[in-house]
Amino acid sequence: KGTFLQVAGRPRSIVQRKQQSHDHSLWKNMSYVCDLTGLVSNPCSSNKIQICCIDDEPYAISVAVCRYRSPSYLYKAVCAHYLKKQTHQQSIEKALQHINQSTVILDDEDESTKESNDSMTFSLTCPISKTIIETPVRGTTCKHWQCFDLNNFLQTSEIVSGGRWRCGVCEQFLSCKDLELCGFYTGLLEQYKGVAHPNRDRVQLFSNKKWVLMEETKLRYGNKKRPNNSQSGTSGSTSQNGTNANAQQEIIIL
């Protein structure tokens, strides 16, 4: 409590992430990252960093010299040097292993991946952005078949949060060197380019290595009309307030 930094005599406050509710005089847990770039006037000269504190309790502060890499830079670097690329045949064999295991994997409430004894259904939509995948990847140690988009993964990892560098499906930690490019997914995205969209994104793969893009997902109750209880005997009759009793009501699905 009361700890702050000084760089070349210029102070910078430290913001704590979360303080203990039972004792506000204590600093517990980690603080937010404190970027000192703006306080360094000349990086080629000596810069004195002072940690000022009035507390007697022990504490630890780490200082890291970092180089910022944009998501677009990382995307090019990962694709060129780190991404493990599976061929179409290798991806098919891995998918057949999932089918033969006869397990059921539910990624979320939308059930984006289902497996049965003779087929497997998965989605071409990225679970991170809910848009069609462009560069399909998954972790080399992930147990699921569903892929997510590489660019979306890098974009969301740019923000400092607890969800950084986590798989978009199972949420296990992944580095740029732990990703593999699915050749089968890549072929499907090319085959159904312009046809697949978030409402028609599900592919069913069978154990005989054939697949089909499933029909568009229908909204529940989307084609149903709410009954009009104000109807009286004849067609076109009106209720007491003068409105048409047979007029169809518009139903908005939220």
PDB file of C-alpha atoms in Angstrom:
ATOM      1  CA  LYS A   1       0.000   0.000   0.000  1.00  0.00           C
ATOM      2  CA  GLY A   2       1.472   3.334  -1.004  1.00  0.00           C
ATOM      3  CA  THR A   3       4.004   1.766  -3.393  1.00  0.00           C
ATOM      4  CA  PHE A   4       4.877   3.666  -6.559  1.00  0.00           C
ATOM      5  CA  LEU A   5       7.654   3.874  -9.155  1.00  0.00           C
ATOM      6  CA  GLN A   6       9.915   6.657 -10.286  1.00  0.00           C
ATOM      7  CA  VAL A   7      11.752   6.698 -13.598  1.00  0.00           C
ATOM      8  CA  ALA A   8      14.352   9.462 -13.832  1.00  0.00           C
ATOM      9  CA  GLY A   9      12.537  11.269 -11.021  1.00  0.00           C
ATOM     10  CA  ARG A  10       9.097  11.040 -12.642  1.00  0.00           C
ATOM     11  CA  PRO A  11       6.560   9.066 -10.568  1.00  0.00           C
ATOM     12  CA  ARG A  12       4.185   6.440 -11.869  1.00  0.00           C
ATOM     13  CA  SER A  13       1.477   4.883  -9.715  1.00  0.00           C
ATOM     14  CA  ILE A  14       0.894   1.136  -9.474  1.00  0.00           C
ATOM     15  CA  VAL A  15      -2.690  -0.071  -9.807  1.00  0.00           C
ATOM     16  CA  GLN A  16      -3.597  -3.206  -7.904  1.00  0.00           C
ATOM     17  CA  ARG A  17      -5.805  -5.805  -9.587  1.00  0.00           C
ATOM     18  CA  LYS A  18      -7.763  -6.882  -6.527  1.00  0.00           C
ATOM     19  CA  GLN A  19      -7.551  -5.925  -2.888  1.00  0.00           C
ATOM     20  CA  GLN A  20      -8.445  -8.104   0.053  1.00  0.00           C
ATOM     21  CA  SER A  21     -11.982  -7.241   1.126  1.00  0.00           C
ATOM     22  CA  HIS A  22     -11.356  -8.170   4.745  1.00  0.00           C
ATOM     23  CA  ASP A  23      -8.300  -5.944   5.194  1.00  0.00           C
ATOM     24  CA  HIS A  24      -7.892  -2.909   2.934  1.00  0.00           C
ATOM     25  CA  SER A  25      -4.545  -2.066   4.532  1.00  0.00           C
ATOM     26  CA  LEU A  26      -2.906  -5.083   2.865  1.00  0.00           C
ATOM     27  CA  TRP A  27      -1.808  -5.505  -0.754  1.00  0.00           C
ATOM     28  CA  LYS A  28      -2.500  -8.996  -2.008  1.00  0.00           C
ATOM     29  CA  ASN A  29      -2.432 -10.646  -5.424  1.00  0.00           C
ATOM     30  CA  MET A  30      -0.838  -9.106  -8.505  1.00  0.00           C
ATOM     31  CA  SER A  31      -0.942  -5.559  -9.824  1.00  0.00           C
ATOM     32  CA  TYR A  32      -1.730  -4.476 -13.358  1.00  0.00           C
ATOM     33  CA  VAL A  33       1.166  -4.284 -15.779  1.00  0.00           C
ATOM     34  CA  CYS A  34       2.806  -0.866 -15.498  1.00  0.00           C
ATOM     35  CA  ASP A  35       4.155   0.249 -18.886  1.00  0.00           C
ATOM     36  CA  LEU A  36       7.146   2.578 -18.396  1.00  0.00           C
ATOM     37  CA  THR A  37       7.815   3.216 -22.086  1.00  0.00           C
ATOM     38  CA  GLY A  38       6.462   6.764 -21.985  1.00  0.00           C
ATOM     39  CA  LEU A  39       8.747   7.664 -19.058  1.00  0.00           C
ATOM     40  CA  VAL A  40      11.956   6.591 -20.794  1.00  0.00           C
ATOM     41  CA  SER A  41      13.177   9.680 -22.629  1.00  0.00           C
ATOM     42  CA  ASN A  42      16.345   8.173 -24.120  1.00  0.00           C
ATOM     43  CA  PRO A  43      16.606   4.368 -24.231  1.00  0.00           C
ATOM     44  CA  CYS A  44      20.297   4.559 -25.179  1.00  0.00           C
ATOM     45  CA  SER A  45      21.261   6.305 -21.939  1.00  0.00           C
ATOM     46  CA  SER A  46      21.026   5.174 -18.323  1.00  0.00           C
ATOM     47  CA  ASN A  47      17.499   5.233 -16.859  1.00  0.00           C
ATOM     48  CA  LYS A  48      17.162   4.974 -13.092  1.00  0.00           C
ATOM     49  CA  ILE A  49      14.095   3.126 -11.843  1.00  0.00           C
ATOM     50  CA  GLN A  50      13.219   3.632  -8.156  1.00  0.00           C
ATOM     51  CA  ILE A  51      10.702   1.562  -6.234  1.00  0.00           C
ATOM     52  CA  CYS A  52       9.268   3.647  -3.432  1.00  0.00           C
ATOM     53  CA  CYS A  53       7.351   2.027  -0.587  1.00  0.00           C
ATOM     54  CA  ILE A  54       6.458   2.902   2.994  1.00  0.00           C
ATOM     55  CA  ASP A  55       5.351  -0.591   4.003  1.00  0.00           C
ATOM     56  CA  ASP A  56       7.458  -2.915   6.145  1.00  0.00           C
ATOM     57  CA  GLU A  57       5.920  -6.052   4.622  1.00  0.00           C
ATOM     58  CA  PRO A  58       8.024  -8.018   2.072  1.00  0.00           C
ATOM     59  CA  TYR A  59       7.084  -7.634  -1.573  1.00  0.00           C
ATOM     60  CA  ALA A  60       8.399  -8.579  -5.004  1.00  0.00           C
ATOM     61  CA  ILE A  61       8.491  -6.525  -8.202  1.00  0.00           C
ATOM     62  CA  SER A  62       9.702  -7.800 -11.583  1.00  0.00           C
ATOM     63  CA  VAL A  63      10.976  -5.631 -14.431  1.00  0.00           C
ATOM     64  CA  ALA A  64      10.938  -6.979 -17.992  1.00  0.00           C
ATOM     65  CA  VAL A  65      12.301  -5.428 -21.175  1.00  0.00           C
ATOM     66  CA  CYS A  66       9.826  -6.393 -23.898  1.00  0.00           C
ATOM     67  CA  ARG A  67       9.478  -5.871 -27.611  1.00  0.00           C
ATOM     68  CA  TYR A  68       5.944  -5.403 -28.881  1.00  0.00           C
ATOM     69  CA  ARG A  69       4.872  -7.634 -31.746  1.00  0.00           C
ATOM     70  CA  SER A  70       1.535  -6.911 -33.383  1.00  0.00           C
ATOM     71  CA  PRO A  71      -0.936  -9.742 -34.095  1.00  0.00           C
ATOM     72  CA  SER A  72      -0.348  -9.303 -37.838  1.00  0.00           C
ATOM     73  CA  TYR A  73       3.423  -9.707 -37.328  1.00  0.00           C
ATOM     74  CA  LEU A  74       2.903 -12.815 -35.190  1.00  0.00           C
ATOM     75  CA  TYR A  75       0.496 -14.248 -37.757  1.00  0.00           C
ATOM     76  CA  LYS A  76       3.146 -14.096 -40.476  1.00  0.00           C
ATOM     77  CA  ALA A  77       5.854 -15.436 -38.153  1.00  0.00           C
ATOM     78  CA  VAL A  78       3.732 -18.332 -36.893  1.00  0.00           C
ATOM     79  CA  CYS A  79       2.684 -19.370 -40.401  1.00  0.00           C
ATOM     80  CA  ALA A  80       6.268 -19.182 -41.668  1.00  0.00           C
ATOM     81  CA  HIS A  81       8.202 -20.785 -38.810  1.00  0.00           C
ATOM     82  CA  TYR A  82       6.145 -22.361 -36.008  1.00  0.00           C
ATOM     83  CA  LEU A  83       2.878 -23.717 -37.383  1.00  0.00           C
ATOM     84  CA  LYS A  84       2.839 -27.503 -37.769  1.00  0.00           C
ATOM     85  CA  LYS A  85       0.984 -28.261 -41.006  1.00  0.00           C
ATOM     86  CA  GLN A  86      -1.080 -31.426 -41.343  1.00  0.00           C
ATOM     87  CA  THR A  87      -1.821 -32.783 -44.791  1.00  0.00           C
ATOM     88  CA  HIS A  88      -5.357 -33.575 -45.881  1.00  0.00           C
ATOM     89  CA  GLN A  89      -4.759 -37.300 -45.381  1.00  0.00           C
ATOM     90  CA  GLN A  90      -3.209 -36.861 -41.942  1.00  0.00           C
ATOM     91  CA  SER A  91      -6.174 -34.756 -40.862  1.00  0.00           C
ATOM     92  CA  ILE A  92      -8.652 -37.337 -42.155  1.00  0.00           C
ATOM     93  CA  GLU A  93      -6.895 -40.110 -40.217  1.00  0.00           C
ATOM     94  CA  LYS A  94      -7.018 -38.038 -37.046  1.00  0.00           C
ATOM     95  CA  ALA A  95     -10.734 -37.398 -37.590  1.00  0.00           C
ATOM     96  CA  LEU A  96     -11.383 -41.130 -38.044  1.00  0.00           C
ATOM     97  CA  GLN A  97      -9.641 -41.784 -34.728  1.00  0.00           C
ATOM     98  CA  HIS A  98     -12.115 -39.409 -33.080  1.00  0.00           C
ATOM     99  CA  ILE A  99     -15.025 -41.241 -34.709  1.00  0.00           C
ATOM    100  CA  ASN A 100     -13.723 -44.681 -33.687  1.00  0.00           C
ATOM    101  CA  GLN A 101     -13.353 -43.587 -30.082  1.00  0.00           C
ATOM    102  CA  SER A 102     -17.152 -43.180 -30.000  1.00  0.00           C
ATOM    103  CA  THR A 103     -16.990 -40.342 -27.508  1.00  0.00           C
ATOM    104  CA  VAL A 104     -19.226 -37.321 -27.225  1.00  0.00           C
ATOM    105  CA  ILE A 105     -17.580 -33.925 -26.891  1.00  0.00           C
ATOM    106  CA  LEU A 106     -19.731 -30.870 -26.145  1.00  0.00           C
ATOM    107  CA  ASP A 107     -17.758 -27.662 -26.576  1.00  0.00           C
ATOM    108  CA  ASP A 108     -20.547 -25.398 -25.371  1.00  0.00           C
ATOM    109  CA  GLU A 109     -24.328 -25.082 -25.229  1.00  0.00           C
ATOM    110  CA  ASP A 110     -24.380 -24.899 -29.030  1.00  0.00           C
ATOM    111  CA  GLU A 111     -22.889 -28.419 -29.196  1.00  0.00           C
ATOM    112  CA  SER A 112     -20.454 -27.377 -31.903  1.00  0.00           C
ATOM    113  CA  THR A 113     -18.863 -30.838 -32.102  1.00  0.00           C
ATOM    114  CA  LYS A 114     -20.735 -34.129 -31.829  1.00  0.00           C
ATOM    115  CA  GLU A 115     -19.447 -37.624 -32.408  1.00  0.00           C
ATOM    116  CA  SER A 116     -21.295 -40.900 -32.872  1.00  0.00           C
ATOM    117  CA  ASN A 117     -20.281 -44.418 -33.847  1.00  0.00           C
ATOM    118  CA  ASP A 118     -20.183 -43.762 -37.592  1.00  0.00           C
ATOM    119  CA  SER A 119     -19.989 -40.011 -38.067  1.00  0.00           C
ATOM    120  CA  MET A 120     -18.796 -36.748 -36.558  1.00  0.00           C
ATOM    121  CA  THR A 121     -20.311 -33.277 -36.863  1.00  0.00           C
ATOM    122  CA  PHE A 122     -18.211 -30.149 -36.413  1.00  0.00           C
ATOM    123  CA  SER A 123     -18.456 -26.451 -37.161  1.00  0.00           C
ATOM    124  CA  LEU A 124     -16.674 -24.172 -39.638  1.00  0.00           C
ATOM    125  CA  THR A 125     -17.366 -21.206 -37.346  1.00  0.00           C
ATOM    126  CA  CYS A 126     -14.623 -19.952 -35.045  1.00  0.00           C
ATOM    127  CA  PRO A 127     -15.703 -20.314 -31.378  1.00  0.00           C
ATOM    128  CA  ILE A 128     -13.842 -17.085 -30.568  1.00  0.00           C
ATOM    129  CA  SER A 129     -15.364 -14.658 -33.081  1.00  0.00           C
ATOM    130  CA  LYS A 130     -18.462 -16.638 -34.179  1.00  0.00           C
ATOM    131  CA  THR A 131     -17.469 -16.039 -37.819  1.00  0.00           C
ATOM    132  CA  ILE A 132     -16.311 -18.483 -40.485  1.00  0.00           C
ATOM    133  CA  ILE A 133     -12.743 -19.649 -39.900  1.00  0.00           C
ATOM    134  CA  GLU A 134     -10.020 -18.466 -42.281  1.00  0.00           C
ATOM    135  CA  THR A 135      -6.907 -20.198 -40.879  1.00  0.00           C
ATOM    136  CA  PRO A 136      -8.040 -23.357 -39.007  1.00  0.00           C
ATOM    137  CA  VAL A 137      -5.745 -24.338 -36.136  1.00  0.00           C
ATOM    138  CA  ARG A 138      -5.914 -26.225 -32.854  1.00  0.00           C
ATOM    139  CA  GLY A 139      -3.422 -27.174 -30.163  1.00  0.00           C
ATOM    140  CA  THR A 140      -1.199 -30.177 -30.770  1.00  0.00           C
ATOM    141  CA  THR A 141      -2.114 -31.453 -27.287  1.00  0.00           C
ATOM    142  CA  CYS A 142      -5.842 -30.657 -27.532  1.00  0.00           C
ATOM    143  CA  LYS A 143      -8.189 -33.652 -27.331  1.00  0.00           C
ATOM    144  CA  HIS A 144     -10.927 -32.160 -29.531  1.00  0.00           C
ATOM    145  CA  TRP A 145     -11.304 -31.988 -33.310  1.00  0.00           C
ATOM    146  CA  GLN A 146     -12.900 -28.527 -33.510  1.00  0.00           C
ATOM    147  CA  CYS A 147     -10.591 -25.805 -34.851  1.00  0.00           C
ATOM    148  CA  PHE A 148     -10.474 -22.047 -34.258  1.00  0.00           C
ATOM    149  CA  ASP A 149      -9.110 -19.184 -36.331  1.00  0.00           C
ATOM    150  CA  LEU A 150      -5.422 -18.347 -35.875  1.00  0.00           C
ATOM    151  CA  ASN A 151      -5.837 -14.609 -36.430  1.00  0.00           C
ATOM    152  CA  ASN A 152      -8.680 -14.389 -33.898  1.00  0.00           C
ATOM    153  CA  PHE A 153      -6.551 -16.301 -31.384  1.00  0.00           C
ATOM    154  CA  LEU A 154      -3.687 -13.810 -31.777  1.00  0.00           C
ATOM    155  CA  GLN A 155      -5.982 -10.773 -31.697  1.00  0.00           C
ATOM    156  CA  THR A 156      -7.620 -11.774 -28.408  1.00  0.00           C
ATOM    157  CA  SER A 157      -4.255 -12.682 -26.850  1.00  0.00           C
ATOM    158  CA  GLU A 158      -3.021  -9.124 -27.414  1.00  0.00           C
ATOM    159  CA  ILE A 159      -5.190  -7.912 -24.529  1.00  0.00           C
ATOM    160  CA  VAL A 160      -3.811  -8.598 -21.056  1.00  0.00           C
ATOM    161  CA  SER A 161      -6.379 -10.855 -19.377  1.00  0.00           C
ATOM    162  CA  GLY A 162      -6.820 -14.307 -17.901  1.00  0.00           C
ATOM    163  CA  GLY A 163      -7.942 -15.580 -21.304  1.00  0.00           C
ATOM    164  CA  ARG A 164      -4.662 -14.852 -23.100  1.00  0.00           C
ATOM    165  CA  TRP A 165      -3.001 -17.684 -25.018  1.00  0.00           C
ATOM    166  CA  ARG A 166      -5.829 -20.104 -24.314  1.00  0.00           C
ATOM    167  CA  CYS A 167      -7.389 -22.541 -26.754  1.00  0.00           C
ATOM    168  CA  GLY A 168     -10.640 -21.201 -28.177  1.00  0.00           C
ATOM    169  CA  VAL A 169     -12.357 -24.539 -27.486  1.00  0.00           C
ATOM    170  CA  CYS A 170     -10.963 -26.241 -24.366  1.00  0.00           C
ATOM    171  CA  GLU A 171      -9.216 -23.155 -22.882  1.00  0.00           C
ATOM    172  CA  GLN A 172      -5.920 -24.872 -22.136  1.00  0.00           C
ATOM    173  CA  PHE A 173      -2.824 -22.686 -22.449  1.00  0.00           C
ATOM    174  CA  LEU A 174      -1.203 -22.655 -25.898  1.00  0.00           C
ATOM    175  CA  SER A 175       1.879 -20.940 -27.231  1.00  0.00           C
ATOM    176  CA  CYS A 176       2.509 -20.079 -30.858  1.00  0.00           C
ATOM    177  CA  LYS A 177       4.667 -23.199 -31.109  1.00  0.00           C
ATOM    178  CA  ASP A 178       1.856 -25.494 -29.918  1.00  0.00           C
ATOM    179  CA  LEU A 179      -0.470 -24.989 -32.912  1.00  0.00           C
ATOM    180  CA  GLU A 180      -1.183 -27.208 -35.897  1.00  0.00           C
ATOM    181  CA  LEU A 181      -2.877 -26.295 -39.180  1.00  0.00           C
ATOM    182  CA  CYS A 182      -5.620 -28.761 -40.168  1.00  0.00           C
ATOM    183  CA  GLY A 183      -5.366 -29.694 -43.849  1.00  0.00           C
ATOM    184  CA  PHE A 184      -8.871 -31.176 -43.972  1.00  0.00           C
ATOM    185  CA  TYR A 185     -10.409 -28.028 -42.499  1.00  0.00           C
ATOM    186  CA  THR A 186      -8.455 -25.935 -45.020  1.00  0.00           C
ATOM    187  CA  GLY A 187      -9.872 -27.972 -47.901  1.00  0.00           C
ATOM    188  CA  LEU A 188     -13.428 -27.667 -46.562  1.00  0.00           C
ATOM    189  CA  LEU A 189     -13.161 -23.896 -46.221  1.00  0.00           C
ATOM    190  CA  GLU A 190     -11.970 -23.665 -49.817  1.00  0.00           C
ATOM    191  CA  GLN A 191     -14.674 -26.054 -51.058  1.00  0.00           C
ATOM    192  CA  TYR A 192     -17.532 -24.230 -49.311  1.00  0.00           C
ATOM    193  CA  LYS A 193     -16.210 -20.695 -49.739  1.00  0.00           C
ATOM    194  CA  GLY A 194     -19.151 -18.374 -50.326  1.00  0.00           C
ATOM    195  CA  VAL A 195     -21.599 -21.104 -49.311  1.00  0.00           C
ATOM    196  CA  ALA A 196     -20.851 -21.601 -45.619  1.00  0.00           C
ATOM    197  CA  HIS A 197     -21.976 -18.917 -43.179  1.00  0.00           C
ATOM    198  CA  PRO A 198     -22.675 -18.817 -39.412  1.00  0.00           C
ATOM    199  CA  ASN A 199     -26.176 -20.255 -39.945  1.00  0.00           C
ATOM    200  CA  ARG A 200     -24.909 -22.994 -42.239  1.00  0.00           C
ATOM    201  CA  ASP A 201     -21.545 -24.015 -40.872  1.00  0.00           C
ATOM    202  CA  ARG A 202     -21.888 -27.634 -39.763  1.00  0.00           C
ATOM    203  CA  VAL A 203     -20.132 -30.456 -41.605  1.00  0.00           C
ATOM    204  CA  GLN A 204     -20.863 -34.124 -41.028  1.00  0.00           C
ATOM    205  CA  LEU A 205     -17.960 -36.499 -41.652  1.00  0.00           C
ATOM    206  CA  PHE A 206     -18.664 -40.232 -41.987  1.00  0.00           C
ATOM    207  CA  SER A 207     -16.408 -43.161 -41.249  1.00  0.00           C
ATOM    208  CA  ASN A 208     -16.198 -43.944 -44.995  1.00  0.00           C
ATOM    209  CA  LYS A 209     -14.319 -40.625 -45.443  1.00  0.00           C
ATOM    210  CA  LYS A 210     -17.283 -38.887 -47.078  1.00  0.00           C
ATOM    211  CA  TRP A 211     -18.688 -35.622 -45.791  1.00  0.00           C
ATOM    212  CA  VAL A 212     -21.575 -33.231 -46.372  1.00  0.00           C
ATOM    213  CA  LEU A 213     -22.328 -29.615 -45.493  1.00  0.00           C
ATOM    214  CA  MET A 214     -25.512 -29.741 -43.450  1.00  0.00           C
ATOM    215  CA  GLU A 215     -28.544 -27.589 -44.170  1.00  0.00           C
ATOM    216  CA  GLU A 216     -29.006 -24.166 -42.639  1.00  0.00           C
ATOM    217  CA  THR A 217     -29.778 -24.121 -38.929  1.00  0.00           C
ATOM    218  CA  LYS A 218     -33.414 -23.227 -38.323  1.00  0.00           C
ATOM    219  CA  LEU A 219     -34.401 -20.965 -35.454  1.00  0.00           C
ATOM    220  CA  ARG A 220     -36.536 -22.686 -32.900  1.00  0.00           C
ATOM    221  CA  TYR A 221     -40.204 -21.689 -33.333  1.00  0.00           C
ATOM    222  CA  GLY A 222     -39.070 -19.498 -36.228  1.00  0.00           C
ATOM    223  CA  ASN A 223     -41.908 -20.637 -38.526  1.00  0.00           C
ATOM    224  CA  LYS A 224     -44.612 -20.675 -35.897  1.00  0.00           C
ATOM    225  CA  LYS A 225     -47.205 -17.985 -35.249  1.00  0.00           C
ATOM    226  CA  ARG A 226     -48.642 -17.117 -31.912  1.00  0.00           C
ATOM    227  CA  PRO A 227     -52.392 -17.880 -31.858  1.00  0.00           C
ATOM    228  CA  ASN A 228     -54.745 -14.900 -31.929  1.00  0.00           C
ATOM    229  CA  ASN A 229     -57.316 -15.338 -29.172  1.00  0.00           C
ATOM    230  CA  SER A 230     -59.341 -12.294 -30.185  1.00  0.00           C
ATOM    231  CA  GLN A 231     -60.728 -13.944 -33.334  1.00  0.00           C
ATOM    232  CA  SER A 232     -64.505 -14.101 -33.566  1.00  0.00           C
ATOM    233  CA  GLY A 233     -66.681 -16.146 -35.857  1.00  0.00           C
ATOM    234  CA  THR A 234     -66.169 -14.625 -39.328  1.00  0.00           C
ATOM    235  CA  SER A 235     -63.064 -13.866 -41.312  1.00  0.00           C
ATOM    236  CA  GLY A 236     -62.038 -10.243 -41.206  1.00  0.00           C
ATOM    237  CA  SER A 237     -64.050  -9.435 -38.079  1.00  0.00           C
ATOM    238  CA  THR A 238     -62.918  -6.710 -35.735  1.00  0.00           C
ATOM    239  CA  SER A 239     -62.592  -6.634 -31.967  1.00  0.00           C
ATOM    240  CA  GLN A 240     -64.156  -4.034 -29.697  1.00  0.00           C
ATOM    241  CA  ASN A 241     -61.213  -1.641 -30.049  1.00  0.00           C
ATOM    242  CA  GLY A 242     -61.617  -1.625 -33.830  1.00  0.00           C
ATOM    243  CA  THR A 243     -58.569  -3.682 -34.754  1.00  0.00           C
ATOM    244  CA  ASN A 244     -58.660  -6.601 -37.147  1.00  0.00           C
ATOM    245  CA  ALA A 245     -59.007  -9.738 -35.014  1.00  0.00           C
ATOM    246  CA  ASN A 246     -57.618 -11.986 -37.753  1.00  0.00           C
ATOM    247  CA  ALA A 247     -54.476  -9.934 -38.380  1.00  0.00           C
ATOM    248  CA  GLN A 248     -51.337 -12.019 -37.902  1.00  0.00           C
ATOM    249  CA  GLN A 249     -49.110 -10.953 -35.062  1.00  0.00           C
ATOM    250  CA  GLU A 250     -45.422 -10.387 -35.679  1.00  0.00           C
ATOM    251  CA  ILE A 251     -43.203 -12.533 -33.480  1.00  0.00           C
ATOM    252  CA  ILE A 252     -39.665 -11.343 -32.777  1.00  0.00           C
ATOM    253  CA  ILE A 253     -37.204 -14.048 -31.768  1.00  0.00           C
ATOM    254  CA  LEU A 254     -34.709 -12.705 -29.212  1.00  0.00           C
TER     255      LEU A 254
END
